[in-house]
Amino acid sequence: MSQFSKDTICVQGGYTPGNGEPRQIPIVQSTTFKYATGDAMGALFDLKASGYFYSRLQNPTCDTVAKKICELEGGTAAMLTSSGQAASFYSIFNIASCGDHIVSSATIYGGTFNLFAVTMKRMGIEFTFVSPDATEEELNAAFRPNTKAVFGETIANPALTVLDIEKFARVAHAHGVPLIVDNTFATPVNCRPFEWGADIVTHSTTKYMDGHGAAVGGCIVDSGKFNWLAYPDKFPGLCTPDESYHGVTYAKDFGLEGAFITKATAQLMRDFGSVQSPQSAFLLNMGLESLHVRMARHCANAQAVAEFLQGHEKISWVVYPGLKNDKNHELAQKYLPNGSCGVISFGVKGGREAAGRLMEGLKIAAIETHVADARSCCLHPASTTHRQMSDEELLAAGVSADLIRLSCGLEGTNDLIADLAQALENL
Ligand SMILES: *Cc1c(COP(=O)(O)O)cnc(C)c1O
């Protein structure tokens, strides 16, 4: 499929049925798979042969959908996970252990920040958070001898900063570590981080890829380009024998193109079991079939809404990379020339109280803890997710009291604008 455009891969990637086989991808709703001899199955357990034996490790439906996402990103191997959180965790834990260190952009999804700064810290992995605007000198200063990776989001949720992927990749590679990029908000339709030097890409497929608010899921894709074998001391898990698989050495036995995902599947899925169900993978694939069509509309709606809000007297500020005067517009033009995403953040004059009333006045966008859905939705952190915080505490957390995050869905552009106009009128 890789000879085709992203549009065609969205629709048909990952699966080419043979004569008389189903046109739609089959849902293999089976935990286990049958073998004639114990030896045949034993070869699978030793990673000497490839095949299915238990759906905690691999399932044909999930693999089909992972293959489509792999083709979309231009990678060499991919795996689905139960959620975006599992994808972020695996992507780091596959190459870092207790005593290791990671450099991460500070503007990342709140759930990922908590995973890194609290939960993985308890596992003995330390994170240094750097500004996405950091200079190369500032980035260099964040590294330690035990640094194992650099992490960032193409478009940060909810800060909407755009990662300078080339700069982050250059610095990571100078220190002999991979750059991991969470590409959830851009999707491969709007940006392929591998083309700019990223080594591993993660996704919360819950967002635009599913696109209909139907199934939680995640994905990890490997570019196959990072040369683990050049740094055997840094990445012993990939470069030395795994005794739990009779001495397999992932980077040698599966090549650079397969090592990362094979190890994450064989060790992390085996032990943590954050699998996506075949049913969810089927729903995800339905979303992927229209991803290229939907992303264009999400972006067009967000652009029109952002421009409308920017010109409105009751709005104090608007952040959207597609706006010409946005701080990230130049980076967006480089990395996201066809559009960024459907999410906007903005502030209402009148602060916390006015923001709450504006949202309640909207008839189309529902108040939800979600983004990237076909249906528009909005969230006012100060009165929901962060409601226990004072205005001062909110500012320290980088969330102003008047901030509303609006995820523009696929509804009519004029309807979305008219709805905001009437709710602002009534303030
Ligand atoms: C939602 C989100 C996640 C977490 O994904 P879940 O599927 O909710 O676990 C990770 N990264 C980004 C950028 C997200 O928006």
Coordinates of C-alpha atoms and ligand atoms in Angstrom, one line a residue:
M1 CA 0.0 0.0 0.0
S2 CA 2.9 2.4 0.6
Q3 CA 3.0 3.3 -3.1
F4 CA -0.4 5.0 -2.7
S5 CA -1.3 8.3 -1.2
K6 CA -2.3 8.7 2.5
D7 CA -6.0 9.0 1.3
T8 CA -5.9 5.6 -0.2
I9 CA -4.1 4.1 2.7
C10 CA -6.7 5.5 5.1
V11 CA -9.4 3.6 3.2
Q12 CA -7.6 0.4 2.2
G13 CA -4.3 0.2 4.0
G14 CA -3.4 -2.8 6.2
Y15 CA -5.7 -5.4 4.5
T16 CA -5.9 -6.9 1.0
P17 CA -8.5 -9.7 1.0
G18 CA -8.0 -12.6 -1.4
N19 CA -10.6 -14.4 -3.5
G20 CA -13.8 -14.9 -1.7
E21 CA -12.6 -13.3 1.5
P22 CA -14.5 -10.6 3.4
R23 CA -14.2 -7.1 2.0
Q24 CA -14.5 -5.6 5.5
I25 CA -11.8 -6.6 8.0
P26 CA -12.8 -9.8 9.9
I27 CA -13.2 -9.4 13.7
V28 CA -11.3 -12.4 15.1
Q29 CA -13.1 -12.6 18.4
S30 CA -11.0 -15.4 19.8
T31 CA -8.6 -15.4 22.8
T32 CA -6.7 -18.4 21.6
F33 CA -5.6 -20.3 18.4
K34 CA -5.3 -24.0 17.7
Y35 CA -2.1 -26.0 17.0
A36 CA -1.7 -29.6 16.0
T37 CA 1.5 -30.2 18.0
G38 CA 3.1 -28.7 21.1
D39 CA 6.3 -28.2 19.2
A40 CA 4.6 -25.9 16.6
M41 CA 3.3 -23.8 19.4
G42 CA 6.6 -24.0 21.3
A43 CA 8.3 -22.3 18.3
L44 CA 6.0 -19.4 18.7
F45 CA 6.7 -19.1 22.5
D46 CA 10.5 -19.0 21.6
L47 CA 9.8 -16.2 19.0
K48 CA 11.4 -18.6 16.5
A49 CA 8.2 -18.6 14.3
S50 CA 5.6 -15.9 13.9
G51 CA 1.9 -16.7 14.4
Y52 CA -1.0 -16.3 16.8
F53 CA -1.4 -18.2 20.0
Y54 CA -3.0 -15.9 22.6
S55 CA -4.7 -12.5 22.1
R56 CA -2.9 -10.9 25.0
L57 CA 0.2 -11.1 22.8
Q58 CA -1.3 -10.6 19.3
N59 CA -4.6 -10.8 17.5
P60 CA -5.1 -10.7 13.7
T61 CA -7.7 -7.9 13.7
C62 CA -5.5 -5.7 15.9
D63 CA -2.5 -6.4 13.7
T64 CA -4.5 -5.5 10.5
V65 CA -5.4 -2.1 12.0
A66 CA -1.9 -1.5 13.4
K67 CA -0.5 -2.3 9.9
K68 CA -2.7 0.5 8.4
I69 CA -1.5 3.0 10.9
C70 CA 2.1 1.9 10.3
E71 CA 1.6 2.5 6.5
L72 CA 0.0 5.9 7.2
E73 CA 3.0 7.0 9.4
G74 CA 5.5 5.5 7.0
G75 CA 6.9 3.2 9.7
T76 CA 8.3 -0.4 9.7
A77 CA 6.3 -2.0 12.5
A78 CA 3.4 -1.0 14.8
M79 CA 1.2 -2.4 17.6
L80 CA -2.2 -1.4 19.0
T81 CA -2.6 -0.8 22.8
S82 CA -5.7 -0.5 25.0
S83 CA -5.3 3.3 25.3
G84 CA -3.1 6.3 24.5
Q85 CA -1.8 6.1 28.1
A86 CA -0.6 2.5 27.5
A87 CA 1.1 3.6 24.3
S88 CA 3.0 6.4 26.0
F89 CA 4.0 4.2 28.9
Y90 CA 5.2 1.3 26.7
S91 CA 7.1 3.6 24.4
I92 CA 9.2 4.8 27.3
F93 CA 9.3 1.7 29.4
N94 CA 10.5 -0.4 26.4
I95 CA 13.8 1.4 26.5
A96 CA 14.1 2.9 30.0
S97 CA 14.2 1.2 33.5
C98 CA 14.7 2.2 37.1
G99 CA 17.6 4.6 37.3
D100 CA 17.1 6.0 33.8
H101 CA 16.2 9.5 32.7
I102 CA 14.0 11.0 30.0
V103 CA 13.9 14.6 28.5
S104 CA 10.3 15.6 27.7
S105 CA 8.6 18.7 26.4
A106 CA 6.7 20.4 29.2
T107 CA 3.6 21.0 27.1
I108 CA 2.1 17.6 26.9
Y109 CA -1.3 16.0 27.7
G110 CA -2.1 16.2 31.4
G111 CA -2.5 12.5 31.7
T112 CA 0.9 11.9 30.2
F113 CA 2.4 14.5 32.5
N114 CA 1.0 12.6 35.5
L115 CA 2.2 9.3 34.1
F116 CA 5.7 10.6 33.7
A117 CA 6.0 13.0 36.7
V118 CA 4.2 10.8 39.3
T119 CA 3.7 7.2 38.4
M120 CA 6.9 6.5 36.4
K121 CA 8.9 8.5 38.9
R122 CA 7.7 5.9 41.4
M123 CA 9.2 3.3 39.1
G124 CA 12.6 5.1 39.4
I125 CA 12.5 6.8 36.0
E126 CA 13.1 10.5 36.2
F127 CA 11.9 13.1 33.7
T128 CA 13.2 16.6 33.0
F129 CA 10.6 18.8 31.4
V130 CA 11.8 21.4 28.9
S131 CA 10.0 24.3 27.2
P132 CA 9.1 23.4 23.6
D133 CA 10.7 26.8 22.8
A134 CA 14.1 25.8 24.4
T135 CA 17.2 26.5 22.4
E136 CA 19.5 23.7 21.4
E137 CA 21.9 24.8 24.2
E138 CA 19.0 24.6 26.8
L139 CA 18.0 21.2 25.4
N140 CA 21.5 19.9 25.6
A141 CA 21.7 21.0 29.2
A142 CA 18.8 18.8 30.2
F143 CA 20.6 15.6 29.2
R144 CA 22.4 13.2 31.6
P145 CA 24.5 10.2 31.0
N146 CA 21.5 8.0 31.8
T147 CA 19.1 9.8 29.4
K148 CA 17.3 7.2 27.2
A149 CA 14.8 9.2 25.1
V150 CA 13.3 12.6 24.2
F151 CA 9.5 12.9 24.2
G152 CA 7.1 15.6 22.8
E153 CA 3.7 16.1 21.1
T154 CA 3.4 17.3 17.5
I155 CA 0.6 19.6 18.6
A156 CA 0.3 19.7 22.4
N157 CA -3.0 19.0 24.1
P158 CA -4.2 21.5 25.3
A159 CA -1.4 24.1 25.0
L160 CA -1.5 23.8 21.2
T161 CA 2.2 24.4 20.8
V162 CA 3.8 22.9 17.7
L163 CA 6.9 20.8 18.3
D164 CA 10.0 21.7 16.4
I165 CA 10.5 18.1 15.5
E166 CA 13.7 18.6 13.5
K167 CA 15.4 20.5 16.3
F168 CA 14.3 17.9 19.0
A169 CA 15.4 15.0 16.8
R170 CA 18.8 16.6 16.1
V171 CA 19.5 17.1 19.8
A172 CA 18.2 13.6 20.7
H173 CA 20.4 12.0 18.0
A174 CA 23.5 14.0 19.1
H175 CA 23.0 12.4 22.5
G176 CA 22.5 8.9 21.0
V177 CA 18.8 8.6 22.0
P178 CA 15.5 8.3 20.0
L179 CA 12.9 11.0 19.7
I180 CA 9.4 9.8 20.6
V181 CA 6.5 11.9 19.3
D182 CA 2.9 11.7 20.3
N183 CA 1.1 12.5 17.0
T184 CA -2.4 12.3 18.3
F185 CA -3.6 15.8 17.5
A186 CA -2.0 16.1 14.0
T187 CA -2.6 12.5 12.9
P188 CA -0.4 11.3 10.0
V189 CA -2.8 13.0 7.6
N190 CA -1.5 16.4 8.7
C191 CA 2.1 15.5 9.8
R192 CA 4.3 12.4 9.6
P193 CA 7.0 13.0 12.3
F194 CA 9.3 10.3 10.8
E195 CA 9.8 12.6 7.8
W196 CA 11.3 15.2 10.2
G197 CA 13.6 12.8 12.1
A198 CA 11.4 11.3 14.8
D199 CA 12.1 7.6 15.6
I200 CA 9.0 6.4 17.4
V201 CA 5.4 7.7 17.1
T202 CA 2.6 7.1 19.6
H203 CA -1.2 7.8 19.3
S204 CA -4.2 8.0 21.4
T205 CA -6.5 6.5 18.7
T206 CA -9.4 7.5 21.0
K207 CA -9.2 10.9 19.3
Y208 CA -9.3 11.7 15.6
M209 CA -8.4 8.2 14.4
D210 CA -11.5 6.7 16.0
G211 CA -13.1 10.1 15.6
H212 CA -16.6 9.2 16.8
G213 CA -16.1 8.9 20.5
A214 CA -16.7 5.2 20.3
A215 CA -13.6 3.3 21.5
V216 CA -10.6 4.1 23.7
G217 CA -7.3 2.9 22.2
G218 CA -3.7 3.6 21.4
C219 CA -0.9 2.8 18.9
I220 CA 2.9 2.7 18.8
V221 CA 4.8 2.9 15.4
D222 CA 8.5 2.4 14.9
S223 CA 10.3 4.2 12.0
G224 CA 12.9 1.3 12.0
K225 CA 15.6 4.0 11.7
F226 CA 17.1 4.3 15.1
N227 CA 20.3 2.3 15.4
W228 CA 20.1 0.7 18.8
L229 CA 23.2 -1.4 18.1
A230 CA 25.3 1.7 17.9
Y231 CA 24.6 2.3 21.7
P232 CA 24.5 -1.2 23.2
D233 CA 25.4 0.1 26.7
K234 CA 22.4 2.6 26.6
F235 CA 19.9 0.0 25.3
P236 CA 20.8 -3.4 26.8
G237 CA 17.2 -4.6 26.6
L238 CA 17.4 -4.4 22.8
C239 CA 21.1 -5.3 22.3
T240 CA 21.7 -8.1 24.8
P241 CA 20.0 -11.6 25.0
D242 CA 16.6 -11.7 26.7
E243 CA 16.7 -14.8 29.0
S244 CA 12.9 -14.8 29.2
Y245 CA 12.9 -15.8 25.5
H246 CA 15.8 -18.2 25.5
G247 CA 18.4 -15.6 24.6
V248 CA 16.8 -13.7 21.8
T249 CA 18.6 -10.4 21.0
Y250 CA 15.9 -8.1 19.6
A251 CA 18.0 -5.7 17.6
K252 CA 19.9 -8.6 16.0
D253 CA 17.2 -11.2 15.5
F254 CA 14.4 -8.8 14.4
G255 CA 16.5 -6.1 12.7
L256 CA 16.2 -2.4 13.4
E257 CA 12.9 -2.4 11.6
G258 CA 11.2 -4.9 14.0
A259 CA 13.2 -4.8 17.2
F260 CA 11.3 -2.1 19.2
I261 CA 7.8 -3.4 18.5
T262 CA 8.7 -7.1 18.9
K263 CA 10.2 -6.4 22.3
A264 CA 7.3 -4.2 23.4
T265 CA 4.9 -7.0 22.3
A266 CA 6.9 -9.9 23.7
Q267 CA 7.7 -8.4 27.0
L268 CA 5.4 -5.5 27.8
M269 CA 2.2 -6.9 26.4
R270 CA 3.0 -10.3 27.8
D271 CA 3.5 -8.8 31.3
F272 CA 1.2 -5.8 31.5
G273 CA -1.5 -6.9 29.0
S274 CA -2.8 -3.6 27.8
V275 CA -4.4 -5.0 24.7
Q276 CA -7.0 -3.4 22.5
S277 CA -10.0 -5.6 21.9
P278 CA -10.7 -6.8 18.3
Q279 CA -14.1 -5.1 18.5
S280 CA -12.4 -1.8 19.3
A281 CA -9.8 -2.3 16.6
F282 CA -12.7 -2.8 14.1
L283 CA -14.4 0.4 15.2
L284 CA -11.0 2.2 15.0
N285 CA -10.6 1.0 11.4
M286 CA -14.0 2.4 10.5
G287 CA -12.8 5.7 11.8
L288 CA -9.5 5.5 9.9
E289 CA -11.4 4.9 6.6
S290 CA -12.6 8.6 6.7
L291 CA -9.7 10.2 8.7
H292 CA -8.3 12.1 5.7
V293 CA -11.8 13.5 4.8
R294 CA -12.6 14.4 8.4
M295 CA -9.3 16.0 9.3
A296 CA -9.8 18.6 6.5
R297 CA -13.2 19.5 7.8
H298 CA -12.2 19.6 11.5
C299 CA -9.4 22.0 10.5
A300 CA -11.6 24.2 8.2
N301 CA -14.2 24.5 11.0
A302 CA -11.6 25.3 13.6
Q303 CA -10.0 27.9 11.4
A304 CA -13.3 29.7 10.7
V305 CA -14.3 29.5 14.4
A306 CA -10.9 30.8 15.6
E307 CA -11.0 33.7 13.1
F308 CA -14.6 34.5 14.3
L309 CA -13.6 34.4 18.0
Q310 CA -10.5 36.5 17.4
G311 CA -12.6 39.3 16.0
H312 CA -15.2 39.2 18.8
E313 CA -15.3 42.0 21.4
K314 CA -16.1 39.7 24.3
I315 CA -13.1 37.4 23.7
S316 CA -9.8 38.3 25.3
W317 CA -7.5 35.9 23.5
V318 CA -7.5 32.9 21.1
V319 CA -4.8 30.2 20.6
Y320 CA -4.9 28.2 17.4
P321 CA -1.8 27.4 15.2
G322 CA -3.7 28.2 12.1
L323 CA -4.1 31.9 13.0
K324 CA -1.6 34.1 11.3
N325 CA -0.6 36.0 14.5
D326 CA -0.4 32.8 16.6
K327 CA 2.9 32.2 18.4
N328 CA 3.2 28.8 16.7
H329 CA 2.0 29.8 13.2
E330 CA 5.5 29.7 11.6
L331 CA 6.2 26.2 13.0
A332 CA 2.7 25.1 11.9
Q333 CA 3.4 26.3 8.4
K334 CA 6.5 24.1 8.3
Y335 CA 5.2 21.0 9.9
L336 CA 1.4 21.3 9.3
P337 CA 1.0 23.0 5.9
N338 CA -2.4 21.4 5.3
G339 CA -3.9 22.2 8.6
S340 CA -3.3 21.4 12.3
C341 CA -6.3 20.1 14.2
G342 CA -9.8 21.0 15.3
V343 CA -9.0 22.2 18.8
I344 CA -8.9 25.8 19.8
S345 CA -8.4 27.5 23.2
F346 CA -9.6 30.9 24.0
G347 CA -10.5 33.2 26.9
V348 CA -13.7 35.1 27.6
K349 CA -13.8 38.6 29.1
G350 CA -15.3 38.2 32.6
G351 CA -13.1 35.3 33.6
R352 CA -14.2 32.1 35.3
E353 CA -17.8 33.0 35.7
A354 CA -18.3 34.3 32.2
A355 CA -16.6 31.2 30.7
G356 CA -18.9 28.9 32.6
R357 CA -22.0 30.8 31.4
L358 CA -20.8 30.9 27.8
M359 CA -20.4 27.1 27.7
E360 CA -23.8 26.5 29.2
G361 CA -25.3 28.8 26.5
L362 CA -23.9 26.7 23.7
K363 CA -26.5 24.4 21.9
I364 CA -24.1 22.5 19.6
A365 CA -20.9 21.9 21.6
A366 CA -21.6 19.7 24.6
I367 CA -19.6 20.0 27.9
E368 CA -17.3 16.9 27.8
T369 CA -13.9 15.6 28.9
H370 CA -13.1 14.8 25.3
V371 CA -11.7 16.2 22.1
A372 CA -11.4 15.2 18.5
D373 CA -14.9 13.9 18.1
A374 CA -17.3 14.3 15.1
R375 CA -19.5 16.2 17.6
S376 CA -18.2 19.5 18.9
C377 CA -17.4 19.6 22.6
C378 CA -15.9 22.0 25.0
L379 CA -14.4 22.1 28.5
H380 CA -13.8 24.8 31.0
P381 CA -11.0 23.4 33.2
A382 CA -11.6 26.0 35.9
S383 CA -15.1 24.8 36.6
T384 CA -14.6 21.1 35.9
T385 CA -11.2 19.2 35.8
H386 CA -9.4 21.9 37.9
R387 CA -12.4 23.2 39.9
Q388 CA -10.7 22.8 43.3
M389 CA -8.0 25.3 42.3
S390 CA -7.9 29.1 43.0
D391 CA -7.3 31.5 40.1
E392 CA -3.7 31.8 41.3
E393 CA -3.2 28.0 41.4
L394 CA -4.7 27.7 37.9
L395 CA -2.2 30.2 36.5
A396 CA 0.7 28.3 38.0
A397 CA -0.7 25.2 36.3
G398 CA -0.7 27.0 33.0
V399 CA -4.5 27.1 32.8
S400 CA -6.1 30.5 33.1
A401 CA -9.5 30.9 34.8
D402 CA -11.1 32.1 31.6
L403 CA -9.7 29.3 29.4
I404 CA -12.2 27.3 27.3
R405 CA -11.0 24.4 25.2
L406 CA -13.3 23.9 22.2
S407 CA -13.0 20.9 19.9
C408 CA -14.6 21.8 16.6
G409 CA -16.5 18.8 15.2
L410 CA -17.9 18.1 11.8
E411 CA -21.1 20.2 12.0
G412 CA -21.9 23.0 9.6
T413 CA -19.3 25.8 9.9
N414 CA -22.0 28.6 10.0
D415 CA -24.0 26.7 12.6
L416 CA -20.9 26.5 14.9
I417 CA -20.2 30.2 14.5
A418 CA -23.9 31.2 14.9
D419 CA -24.1 29.1 18.1
L420 CA -21.0 30.8 19.6
A421 CA -22.4 34.2 18.5
Q422 CA -25.7 33.7 20.3
A423 CA -24.1 32.4 23.5
L424 CA -21.7 35.4 23.5
E425 CA -24.6 37.8 22.8
N426 CA -26.4 36.4 25.9
L427 CA -23.4 36.9 28.2
Ligands
LIG1 C1 -6.0 11.7 25.1 C2 -4.6 11.8 24.9 C3 -3.7 10.8 25.4 C4 -4.2 9.7 26.3 O1 -5.0 8.8 25.5 P1 -6.1 7.9 26.1 O2 -6.6 7.1 24.9 O3 -7.2 8.8 26.7 O4 -5.5 7.0 27.1 C5 -2.3 10.9 25.1 N1 -1.9 11.9 24.4 C6 -2.7 12.9 23.9 C7 -2.1 14.0 23.1 C8 -4.1 12.9 24.1 O5 -4.8 13.8 23.6

